[in-house]
Structure formats: C-alpha cells, structure tokens
mmCIF file of C-alpha atoms in Angstrom:
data_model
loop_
_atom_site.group_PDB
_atom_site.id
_atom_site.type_symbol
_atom_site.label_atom_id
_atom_site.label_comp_id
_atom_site.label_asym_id
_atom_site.label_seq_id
_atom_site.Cartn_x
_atom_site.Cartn_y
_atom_site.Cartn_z
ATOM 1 C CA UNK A 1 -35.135 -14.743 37.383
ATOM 2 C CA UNK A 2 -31.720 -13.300 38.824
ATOM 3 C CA UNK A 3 -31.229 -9.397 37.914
ATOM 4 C CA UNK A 4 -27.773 -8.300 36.617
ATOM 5 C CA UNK A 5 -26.490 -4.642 37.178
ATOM 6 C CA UNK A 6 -25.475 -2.873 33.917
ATOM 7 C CA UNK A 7 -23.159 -0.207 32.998
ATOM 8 C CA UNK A 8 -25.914 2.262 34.455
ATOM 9 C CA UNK A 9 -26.577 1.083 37.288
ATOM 10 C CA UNK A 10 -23.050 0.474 38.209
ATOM 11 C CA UNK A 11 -22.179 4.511 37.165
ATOM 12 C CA UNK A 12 -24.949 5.289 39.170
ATOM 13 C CA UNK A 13 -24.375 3.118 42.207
ATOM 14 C CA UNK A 14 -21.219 4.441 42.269
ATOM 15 C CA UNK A 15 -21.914 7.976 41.756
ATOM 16 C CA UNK A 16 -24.485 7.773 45.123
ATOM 17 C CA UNK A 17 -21.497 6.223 46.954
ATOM 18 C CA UNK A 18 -19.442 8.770 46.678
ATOM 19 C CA UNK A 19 -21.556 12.159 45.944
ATOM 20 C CA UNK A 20 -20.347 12.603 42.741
ATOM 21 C CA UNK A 21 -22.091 13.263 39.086
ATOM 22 C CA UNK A 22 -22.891 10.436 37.240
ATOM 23 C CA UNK A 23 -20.839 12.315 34.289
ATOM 24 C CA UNK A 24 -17.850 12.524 36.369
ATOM 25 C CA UNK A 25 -17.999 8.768 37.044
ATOM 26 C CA UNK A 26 -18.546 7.928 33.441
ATOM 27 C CA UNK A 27 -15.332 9.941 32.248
ATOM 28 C CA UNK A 28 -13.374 7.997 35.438
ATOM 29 C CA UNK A 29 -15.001 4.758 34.093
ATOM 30 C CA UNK A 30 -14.156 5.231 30.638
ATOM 31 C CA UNK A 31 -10.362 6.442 31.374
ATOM 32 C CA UNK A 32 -10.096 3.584 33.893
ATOM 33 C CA UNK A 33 -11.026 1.160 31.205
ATOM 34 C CA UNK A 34 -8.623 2.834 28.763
ATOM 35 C CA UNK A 35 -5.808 2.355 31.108
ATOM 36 C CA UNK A 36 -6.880 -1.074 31.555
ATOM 37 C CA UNK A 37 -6.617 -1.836 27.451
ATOM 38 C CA UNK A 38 -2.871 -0.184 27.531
ATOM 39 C CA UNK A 39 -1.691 -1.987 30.201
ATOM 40 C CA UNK A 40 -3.022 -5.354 28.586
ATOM 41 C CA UNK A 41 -1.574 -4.614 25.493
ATOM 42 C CA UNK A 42 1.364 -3.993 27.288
ATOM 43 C CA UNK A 43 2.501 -6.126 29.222
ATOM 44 C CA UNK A 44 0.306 -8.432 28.934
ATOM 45 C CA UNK A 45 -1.753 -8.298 32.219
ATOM 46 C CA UNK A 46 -3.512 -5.973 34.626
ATOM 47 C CA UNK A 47 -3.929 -6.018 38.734
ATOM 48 C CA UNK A 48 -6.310 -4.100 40.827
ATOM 49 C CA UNK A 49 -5.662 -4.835 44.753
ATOM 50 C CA UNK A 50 -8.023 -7.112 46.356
ATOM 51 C CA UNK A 51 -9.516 -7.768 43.504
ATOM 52 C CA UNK A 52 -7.644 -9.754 40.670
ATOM 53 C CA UNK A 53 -5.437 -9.905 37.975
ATOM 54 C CA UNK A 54 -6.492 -9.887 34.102
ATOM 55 C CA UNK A 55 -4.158 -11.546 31.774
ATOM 56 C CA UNK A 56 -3.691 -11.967 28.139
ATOM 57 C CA UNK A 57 -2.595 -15.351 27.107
ATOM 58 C CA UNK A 58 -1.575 -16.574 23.459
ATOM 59 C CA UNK A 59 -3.703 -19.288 22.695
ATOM 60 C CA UNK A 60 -1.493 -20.825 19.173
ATOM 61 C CA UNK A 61 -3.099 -22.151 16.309
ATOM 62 C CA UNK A 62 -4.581 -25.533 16.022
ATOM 63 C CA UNK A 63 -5.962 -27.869 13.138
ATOM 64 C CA UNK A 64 -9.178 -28.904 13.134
ATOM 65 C CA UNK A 65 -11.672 -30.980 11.056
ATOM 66 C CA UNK A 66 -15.198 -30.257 9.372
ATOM 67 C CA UNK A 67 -17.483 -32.704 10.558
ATOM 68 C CA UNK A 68 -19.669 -32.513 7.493
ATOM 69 C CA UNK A 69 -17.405 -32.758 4.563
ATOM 70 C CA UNK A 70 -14.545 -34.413 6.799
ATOM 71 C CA UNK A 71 -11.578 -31.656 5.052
ATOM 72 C CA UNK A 72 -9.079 -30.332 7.637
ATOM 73 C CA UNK A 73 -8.790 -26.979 8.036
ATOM 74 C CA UNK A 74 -7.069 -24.451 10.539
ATOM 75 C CA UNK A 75 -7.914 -22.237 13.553
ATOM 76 C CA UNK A 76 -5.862 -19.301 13.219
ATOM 77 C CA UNK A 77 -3.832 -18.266 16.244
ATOM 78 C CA UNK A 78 -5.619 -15.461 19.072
ATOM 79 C CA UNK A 79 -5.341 -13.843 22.857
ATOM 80 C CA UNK A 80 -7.614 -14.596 25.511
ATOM 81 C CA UNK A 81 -8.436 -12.828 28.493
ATOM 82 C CA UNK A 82 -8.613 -14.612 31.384
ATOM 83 C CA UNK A 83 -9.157 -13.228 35.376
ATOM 84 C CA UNK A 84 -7.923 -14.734 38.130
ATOM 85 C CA UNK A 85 -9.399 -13.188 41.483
ATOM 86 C CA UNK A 86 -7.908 -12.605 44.983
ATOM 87 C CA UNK A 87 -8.698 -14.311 47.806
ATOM 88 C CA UNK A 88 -10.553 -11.602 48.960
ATOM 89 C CA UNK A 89 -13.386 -11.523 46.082
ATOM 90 C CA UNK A 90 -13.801 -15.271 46.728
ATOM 91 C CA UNK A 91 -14.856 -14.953 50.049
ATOM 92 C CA UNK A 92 -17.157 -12.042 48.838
ATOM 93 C CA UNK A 93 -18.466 -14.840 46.271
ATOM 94 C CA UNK A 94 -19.016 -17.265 48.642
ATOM 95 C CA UNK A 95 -20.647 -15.627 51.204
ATOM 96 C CA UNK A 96 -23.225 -14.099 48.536
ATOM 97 C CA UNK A 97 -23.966 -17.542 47.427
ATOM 98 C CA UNK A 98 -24.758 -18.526 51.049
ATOM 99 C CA UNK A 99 -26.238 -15.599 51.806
ATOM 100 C CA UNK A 100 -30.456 -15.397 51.477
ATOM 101 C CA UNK A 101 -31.678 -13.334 48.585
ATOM 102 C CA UNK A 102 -33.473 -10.690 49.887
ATOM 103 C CA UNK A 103 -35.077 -8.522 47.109
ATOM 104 C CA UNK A 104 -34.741 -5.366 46.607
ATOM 105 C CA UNK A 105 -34.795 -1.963 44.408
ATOM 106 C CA UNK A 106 -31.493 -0.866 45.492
ATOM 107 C CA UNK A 107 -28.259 -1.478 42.603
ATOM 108 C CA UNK A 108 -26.126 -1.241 46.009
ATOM 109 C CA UNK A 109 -27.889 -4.682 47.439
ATOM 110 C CA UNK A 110 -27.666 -5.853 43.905
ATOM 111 C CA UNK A 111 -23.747 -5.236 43.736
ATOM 112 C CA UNK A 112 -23.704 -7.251 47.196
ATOM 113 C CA UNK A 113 -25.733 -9.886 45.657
ATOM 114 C CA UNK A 114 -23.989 -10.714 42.351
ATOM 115 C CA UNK A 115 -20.462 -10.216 42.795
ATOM 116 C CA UNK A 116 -19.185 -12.601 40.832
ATOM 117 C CA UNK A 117 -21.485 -10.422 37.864
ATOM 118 C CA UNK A 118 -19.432 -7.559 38.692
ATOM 119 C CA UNK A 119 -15.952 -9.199 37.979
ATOM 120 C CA UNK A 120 -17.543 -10.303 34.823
ATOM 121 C CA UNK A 121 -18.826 -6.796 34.196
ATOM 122 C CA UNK A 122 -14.689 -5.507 34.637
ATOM 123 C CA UNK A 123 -13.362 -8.252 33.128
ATOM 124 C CA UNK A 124 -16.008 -6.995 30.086
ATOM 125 C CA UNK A 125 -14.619 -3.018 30.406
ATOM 126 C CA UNK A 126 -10.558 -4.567 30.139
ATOM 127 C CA UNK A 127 -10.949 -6.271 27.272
ATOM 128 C CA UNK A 128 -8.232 -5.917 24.913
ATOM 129 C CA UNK A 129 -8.626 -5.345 21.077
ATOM 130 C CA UNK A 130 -6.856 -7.919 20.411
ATOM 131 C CA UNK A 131 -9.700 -10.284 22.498
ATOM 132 C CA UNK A 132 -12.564 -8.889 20.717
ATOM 133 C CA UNK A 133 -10.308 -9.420 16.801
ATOM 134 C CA UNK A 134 -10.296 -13.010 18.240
ATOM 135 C CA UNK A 135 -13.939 -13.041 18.965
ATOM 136 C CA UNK A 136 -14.465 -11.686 15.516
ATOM 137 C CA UNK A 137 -12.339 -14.196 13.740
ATOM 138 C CA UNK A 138 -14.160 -16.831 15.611
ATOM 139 C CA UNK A 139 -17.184 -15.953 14.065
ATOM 140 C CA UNK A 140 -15.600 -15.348 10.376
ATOM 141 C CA UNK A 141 -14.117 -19.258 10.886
ATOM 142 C CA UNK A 142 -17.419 -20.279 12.052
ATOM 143 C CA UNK A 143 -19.040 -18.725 9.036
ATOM 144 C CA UNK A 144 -16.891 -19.869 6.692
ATOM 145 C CA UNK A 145 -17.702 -23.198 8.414
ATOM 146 C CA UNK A 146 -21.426 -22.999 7.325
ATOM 147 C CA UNK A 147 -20.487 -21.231 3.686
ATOM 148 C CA UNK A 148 -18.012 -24.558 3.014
ATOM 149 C CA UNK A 149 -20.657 -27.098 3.774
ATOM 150 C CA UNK A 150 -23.530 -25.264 2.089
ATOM 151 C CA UNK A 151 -20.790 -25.151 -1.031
ATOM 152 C CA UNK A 152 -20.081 -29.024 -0.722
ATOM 153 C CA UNK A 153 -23.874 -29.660 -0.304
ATOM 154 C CA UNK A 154 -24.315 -27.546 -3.522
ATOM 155 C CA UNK A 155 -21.361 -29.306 -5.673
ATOM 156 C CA UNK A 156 -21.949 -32.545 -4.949
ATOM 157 C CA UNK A 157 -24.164 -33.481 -7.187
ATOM 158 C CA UNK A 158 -22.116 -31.507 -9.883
ATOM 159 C CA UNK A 159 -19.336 -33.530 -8.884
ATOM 160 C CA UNK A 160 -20.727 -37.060 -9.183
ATOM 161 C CA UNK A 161 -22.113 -36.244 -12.678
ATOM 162 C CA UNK A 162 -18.968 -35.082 -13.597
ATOM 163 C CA UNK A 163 -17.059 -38.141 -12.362
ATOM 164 C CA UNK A 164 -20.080 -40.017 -14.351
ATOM 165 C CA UNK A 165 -19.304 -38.100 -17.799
ATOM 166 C CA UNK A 166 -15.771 -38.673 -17.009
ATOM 167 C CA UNK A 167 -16.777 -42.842 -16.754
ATOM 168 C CA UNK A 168 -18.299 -43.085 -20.059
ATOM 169 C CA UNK A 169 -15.258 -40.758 -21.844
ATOM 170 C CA UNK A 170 -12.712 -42.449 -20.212
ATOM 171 C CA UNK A 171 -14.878 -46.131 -21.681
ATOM 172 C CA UNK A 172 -15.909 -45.128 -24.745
ATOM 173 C CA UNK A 173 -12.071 -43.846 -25.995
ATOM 174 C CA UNK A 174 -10.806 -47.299 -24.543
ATOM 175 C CA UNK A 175 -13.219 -48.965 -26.895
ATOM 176 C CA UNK A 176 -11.789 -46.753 -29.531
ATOM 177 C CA UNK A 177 -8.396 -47.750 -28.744
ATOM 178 C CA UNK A 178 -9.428 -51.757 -28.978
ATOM 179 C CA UNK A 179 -11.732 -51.202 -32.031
ATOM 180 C CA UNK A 180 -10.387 -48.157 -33.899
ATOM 181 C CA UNK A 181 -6.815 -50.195 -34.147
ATOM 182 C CA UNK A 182 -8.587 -53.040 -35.660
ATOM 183 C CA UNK A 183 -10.738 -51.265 -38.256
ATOM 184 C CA UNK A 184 -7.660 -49.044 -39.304
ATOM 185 C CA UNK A 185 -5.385 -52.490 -40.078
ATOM 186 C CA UNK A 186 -8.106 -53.681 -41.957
ATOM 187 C CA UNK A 187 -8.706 -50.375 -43.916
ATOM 188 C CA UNK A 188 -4.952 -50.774 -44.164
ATOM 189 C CA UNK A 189 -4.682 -54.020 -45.768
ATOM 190 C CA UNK A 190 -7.878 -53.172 -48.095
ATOM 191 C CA UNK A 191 -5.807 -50.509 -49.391
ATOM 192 C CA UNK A 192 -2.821 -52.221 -49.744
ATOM 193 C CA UNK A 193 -4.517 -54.690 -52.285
ATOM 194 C CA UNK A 194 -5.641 -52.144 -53.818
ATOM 195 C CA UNK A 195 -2.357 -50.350 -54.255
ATOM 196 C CA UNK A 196 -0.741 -54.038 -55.612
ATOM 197 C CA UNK A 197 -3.790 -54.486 -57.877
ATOM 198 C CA UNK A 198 -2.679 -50.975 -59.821
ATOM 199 C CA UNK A 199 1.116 -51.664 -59.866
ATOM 200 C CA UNK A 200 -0.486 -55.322 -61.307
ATOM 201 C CA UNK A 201 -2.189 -53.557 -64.055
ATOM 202 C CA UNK A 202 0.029 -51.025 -64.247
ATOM 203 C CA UNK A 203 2.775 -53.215 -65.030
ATOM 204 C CA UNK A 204 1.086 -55.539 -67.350
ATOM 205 C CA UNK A 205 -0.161 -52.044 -69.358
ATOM 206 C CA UNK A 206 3.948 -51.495 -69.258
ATOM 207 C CA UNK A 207 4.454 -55.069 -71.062
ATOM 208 C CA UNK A 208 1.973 -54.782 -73.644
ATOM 209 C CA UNK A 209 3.119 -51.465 -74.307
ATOM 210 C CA UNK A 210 6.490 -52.653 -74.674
ATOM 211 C CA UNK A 211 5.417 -55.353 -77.142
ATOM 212 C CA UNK A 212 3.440 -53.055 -79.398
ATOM 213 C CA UNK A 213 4.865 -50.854 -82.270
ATOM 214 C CA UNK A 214 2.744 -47.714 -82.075
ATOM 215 C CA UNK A 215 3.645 -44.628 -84.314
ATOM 216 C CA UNK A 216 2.880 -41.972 -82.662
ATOM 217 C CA UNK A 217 1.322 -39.340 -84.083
ATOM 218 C CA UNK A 218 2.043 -35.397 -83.679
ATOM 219 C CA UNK A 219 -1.709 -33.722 -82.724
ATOM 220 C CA UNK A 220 -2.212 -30.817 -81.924
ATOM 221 C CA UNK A 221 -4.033 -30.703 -78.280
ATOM 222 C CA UNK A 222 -6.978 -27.676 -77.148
ATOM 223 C CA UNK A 223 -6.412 -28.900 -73.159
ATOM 224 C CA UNK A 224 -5.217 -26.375 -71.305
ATOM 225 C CA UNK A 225 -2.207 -27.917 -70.318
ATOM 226 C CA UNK A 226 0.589 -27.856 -69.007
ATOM 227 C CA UNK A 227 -1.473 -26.491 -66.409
ATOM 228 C CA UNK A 228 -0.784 -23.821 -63.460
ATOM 229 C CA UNK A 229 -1.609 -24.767 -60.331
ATOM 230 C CA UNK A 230 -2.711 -21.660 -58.428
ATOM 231 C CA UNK A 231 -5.871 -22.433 -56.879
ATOM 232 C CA UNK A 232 -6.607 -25.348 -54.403
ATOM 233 C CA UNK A 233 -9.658 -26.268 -52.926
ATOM 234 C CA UNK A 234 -8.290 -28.760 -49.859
ATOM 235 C CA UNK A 235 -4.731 -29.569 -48.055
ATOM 236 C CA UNK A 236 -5.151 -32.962 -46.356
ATOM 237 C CA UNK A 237 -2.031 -34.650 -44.263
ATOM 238 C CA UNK A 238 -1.679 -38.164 -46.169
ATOM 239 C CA UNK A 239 -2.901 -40.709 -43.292
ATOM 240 C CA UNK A 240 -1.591 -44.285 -42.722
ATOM 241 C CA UNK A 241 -2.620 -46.462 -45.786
ATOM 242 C CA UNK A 242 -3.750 -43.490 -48.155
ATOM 243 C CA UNK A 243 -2.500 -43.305 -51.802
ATOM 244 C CA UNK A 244 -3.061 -40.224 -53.962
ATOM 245 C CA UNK A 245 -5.472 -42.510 -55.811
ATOM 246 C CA UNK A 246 -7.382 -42.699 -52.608
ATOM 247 C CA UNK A 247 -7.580 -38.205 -52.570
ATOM 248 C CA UNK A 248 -8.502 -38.161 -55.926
ATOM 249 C CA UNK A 249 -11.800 -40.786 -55.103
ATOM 250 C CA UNK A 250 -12.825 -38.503 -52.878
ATOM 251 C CA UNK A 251 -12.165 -35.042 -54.394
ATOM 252 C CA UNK A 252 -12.821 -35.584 -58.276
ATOM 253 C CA UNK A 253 -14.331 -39.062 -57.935
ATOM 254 C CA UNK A 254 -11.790 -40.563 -60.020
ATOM 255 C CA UNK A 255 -8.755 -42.267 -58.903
ATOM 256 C CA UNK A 256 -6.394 -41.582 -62.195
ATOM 257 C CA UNK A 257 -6.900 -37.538 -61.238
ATOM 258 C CA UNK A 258 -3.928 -38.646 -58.816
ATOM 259 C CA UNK A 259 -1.135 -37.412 -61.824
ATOM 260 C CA UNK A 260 -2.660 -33.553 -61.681
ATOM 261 C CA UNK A 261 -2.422 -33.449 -57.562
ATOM 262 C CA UNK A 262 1.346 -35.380 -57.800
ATOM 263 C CA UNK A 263 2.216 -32.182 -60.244
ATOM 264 C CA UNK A 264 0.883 -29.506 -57.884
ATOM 265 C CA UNK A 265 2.817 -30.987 -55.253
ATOM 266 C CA UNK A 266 6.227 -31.750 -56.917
ATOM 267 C CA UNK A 267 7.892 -29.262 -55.114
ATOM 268 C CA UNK A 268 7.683 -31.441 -51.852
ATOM 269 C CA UNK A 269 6.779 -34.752 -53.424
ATOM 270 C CA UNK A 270 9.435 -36.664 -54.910
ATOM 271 C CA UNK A 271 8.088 -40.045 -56.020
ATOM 272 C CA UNK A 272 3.795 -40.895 -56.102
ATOM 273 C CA UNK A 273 4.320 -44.116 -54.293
ATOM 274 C CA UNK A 274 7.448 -42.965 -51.781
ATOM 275 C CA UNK A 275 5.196 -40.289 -49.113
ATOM 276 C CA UNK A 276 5.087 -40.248 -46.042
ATOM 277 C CA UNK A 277 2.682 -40.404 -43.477
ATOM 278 C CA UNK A 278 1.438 -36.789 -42.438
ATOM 279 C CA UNK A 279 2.691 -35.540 -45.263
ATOM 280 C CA UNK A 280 0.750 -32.272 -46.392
ATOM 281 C CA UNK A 281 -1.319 -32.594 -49.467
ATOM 282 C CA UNK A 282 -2.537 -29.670 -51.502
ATOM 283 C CA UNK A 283 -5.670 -30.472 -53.834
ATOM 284 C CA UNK A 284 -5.647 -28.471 -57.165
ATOM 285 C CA UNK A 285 -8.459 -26.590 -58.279
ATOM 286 C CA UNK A 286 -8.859 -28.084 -62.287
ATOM 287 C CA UNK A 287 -10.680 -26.647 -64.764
ATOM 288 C CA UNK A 288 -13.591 -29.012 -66.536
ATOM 289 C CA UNK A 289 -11.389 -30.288 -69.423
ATOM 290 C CA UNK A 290 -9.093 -31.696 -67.295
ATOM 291 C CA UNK A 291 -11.687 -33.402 -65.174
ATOM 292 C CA UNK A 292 -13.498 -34.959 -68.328
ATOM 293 C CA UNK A 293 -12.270 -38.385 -68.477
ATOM 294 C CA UNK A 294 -14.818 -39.203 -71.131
ATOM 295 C CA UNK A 295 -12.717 -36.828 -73.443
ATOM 296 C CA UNK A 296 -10.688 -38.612 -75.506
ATOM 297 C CA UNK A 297 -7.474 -36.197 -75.003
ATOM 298 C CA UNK A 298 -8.499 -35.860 -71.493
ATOM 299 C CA UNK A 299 -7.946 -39.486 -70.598
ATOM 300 C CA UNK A 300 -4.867 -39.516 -73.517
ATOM 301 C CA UNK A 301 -2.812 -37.224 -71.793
ATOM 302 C CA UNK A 302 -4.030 -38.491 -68.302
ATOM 303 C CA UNK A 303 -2.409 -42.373 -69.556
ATOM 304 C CA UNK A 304 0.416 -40.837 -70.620
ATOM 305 C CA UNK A 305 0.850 -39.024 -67.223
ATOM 306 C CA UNK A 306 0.258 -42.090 -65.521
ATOM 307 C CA UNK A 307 3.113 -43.941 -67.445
ATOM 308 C CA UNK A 308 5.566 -41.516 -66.777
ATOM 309 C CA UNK A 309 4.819 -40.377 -63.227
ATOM 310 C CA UNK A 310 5.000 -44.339 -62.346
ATOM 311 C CA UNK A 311 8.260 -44.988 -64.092
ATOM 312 C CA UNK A 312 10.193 -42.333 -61.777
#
C-alpha cells in the first residue's frame, strides 16, 4: 500500500532540512499558503519557479438532465483550479516512477518517492475560496439531486390518483351535460302543460263567471288581511320552467298560495306570469288563517286574488 506524506510530515521534513522549528515552518507554511489564495484571487493564477503554475479558470454554467425523473435542470457556474507543472517536476515524476521503491522510515525518501503527491499536497494548500464554494455547491446540486427524486418517488403515486379523480370528474360532469340537458327540457315541457292547463281553467272560470249574475254580498271578514309581509322564511332565484305555482307546492304545499308570495314581491314583480329567469324570490312567512284553504274565507279571498292577479 503506497504511503502519502501529510501536512506533518512535510513541516517536519522541512524543518530537519533546514534546522529550523517546526513552529517557524508552520507560520512560513501558513503565510505562504495565504499569499498563494491572494494571488489566485487576484489575478487569477500563481507561479513558483521550477515548479508550476496554479490557475483559476471559469468553468460557465451548463444544463443538465435528471436521469430519474428525466426534468432539466442547471449547474450553476464555478472556478477550478488547475496546475500545470514545469518541465523540471516532470522529470522528477518520471524518474520516481522508474525508480525502485526502496522502503523506508525517512519523510525525506518519501518526498523523493511521491512527488507527484507533493504537487497535489500544494496544489491542496493554494486553493482558492472560491474552489472550495464550488466544491460545496457541487455537493448542495448533488443533494438536491437525491432530495428531487426521493420527492418524485414520493408524489407519484399522489399524482396518478389525482389524475384518476380528475378522470371520473371530468366523466361524470360530461354525463351531466348530455343527461342533465335532457331531463331539464323535459321538466320544462311538463311544466309548461301545466302552466297552459291553469290559464285553460283559469280562463274557462273567467267565462262562466262572466255568464253568471252573482250579487255580491258585503261580509264582514276575521282574516287578517290585507296582510304585512315582514317575515320570510326562503328567497329562491326563479329557475328555467318554474312558476310561482311551482314555489308555493313546495313551500305551503298548495299551488294557489302563489297570490300571497306575488304580493310580497310586488315591489320587483310586475306581472305573475311575465318573470324572469334568476329572478329573486322572497317566500312570506303566513300566519295559519291564511294557509287554511279548507276555510271558506280563506279559499274566498284566495279566488278572488287569483282573478285579479291573472287579469293584470
């Protein structure tokens, strides 16, 4: 297994060479690498004689592609540090490749040795701030890498029962498009019979009106009416094919009760027959003897009502 000389051994090899402290050599070492990091951030490169030159080069910014989820994404833009040695170190390197290993103790013999380790070993004490950002947005890109593929890994199911739910809504409301328009003309025309049935009867109750003599008679009525419309229990917008017969049904379960919700909305209701669609309909709370059709005045004044309301 080949040995490779640390920052240690180098201080120390160095420090034997030349007498000095091993402190002393460190502070040189350390300022020497300082110096180093200026003048790469500088201009841009650094030469020591006979042995090489460091450089910082721009490397721009490049797409690339995830391989798992196939989305494109970008490298961002960083310096590298490249070394380019003098003729003088590659002879050194080529002769130590050639050269029998003999072992040995000694980090001098281990300098000879592994040359090429040293450069490596400078090239490591010069580099630039800016290299080791790059190094570190390297590994953020390459982490993000792994988070965005766990991510798609964890929404893809999610996503193909959403584009499943979004199937069956998108099916279901065309059915309701096909089907709802055909059951709403039907409704339509039901009601529209209905609506000629009642002008029908409604005019035939007009002609044998017309051909009786009735004397009418002056009585003296305990409804509570007119009436005051104050209360409401409902507002409903009047749909396509809806009568105010067809609210009363539903609210007082009799279709004449359409004269007392015409009167509470007079103010914005001109004619019974003459609304339009989405027109807002307020429902009248009544009291009981206006609801009592089986009362005799009750459904008196409710066939007047009806008479007079219709012959607007």
């Amino acid at each position: 297994m080949e040995a490779k000389i640390t920052w240690a051994e180098l201080r120390k090899a160095v420090a034997k060479q030349l007498g000095a402290k091993e402190e002393e050599i460190n502070r040189f070492m350390q300022a020497y690498s300082a110096a180093m990091e200026q003048a790469l951030q500088t201009d841009k490169q650094f030469k020591i004689t006979n042995l090489g030159t460091f450089k910082v080069q721009d490397v721009a910014a490049r797409k690339s592609i995830n391989v798992a989820t196939g989305e494109t994404f970008t490298i961002p833009s960083y310096n590298k540090l490249t070394f380019t040695s003098e003729s003088a170190v590659k002879e050194l390197v080529a002769t130590a490749t050639t050269t029998p290993v003999v072992a040995s103790n000694s980090p001098l013999e281990k300098l000879n040795e592994q040359a090429t380790e040293i450069v490596d070993i400078l090239a490591d004490l010069g580099q630039s701030p800016k290299e080791e950002k790059v190094e570190s947005q390297k590994e953020k890109v390459e982490s993000q890498k792994e988070k965005v593929e766990k991510e798609e890994k964890r929404r893809r199911p999610w996503l193909i029962a959403g584009l499943i739910i979004l199937f069956i809504v998108i099916l279901l409301s065309l059915t309701w498009l096909f089907y709802g328009r055909q059951l709403m003309n039907w409704y339509g025309r039901i009601t529209q019979s209905e609506v000629i049935e009642e002008a029908s009867m409604a005019q035939t109750d007009i002609m044998e009106i017309e051909n009786e003599v009735v004397e009418e008679e002056v009585v003296t009525s305990s409804l509570p009416y007119p009436y005051q419309y104050k209360q409401f229990i409902a507002t409903e917008r009047l749909p396509r094919g809806s009568r105010l017969a067809w609210l009363a049904r539903k609210y007082y379960n009799e279709r004449d009760m359409w004269v007392f919700i015409f009167e509470a909305n007079r103010d914005h209701i001109e004619h019974p027959s003459q609304i339009l669609i989405g027109t807002p309909v307020r429902i009248p709370m009544l009291p009981q003897e206006l609801r009592d059709l089986s009362n005799p005045e009750t459904r008196q004044l409710v066939d007047r009502l009806i008479e007079e309301y219709k012959a607007l």
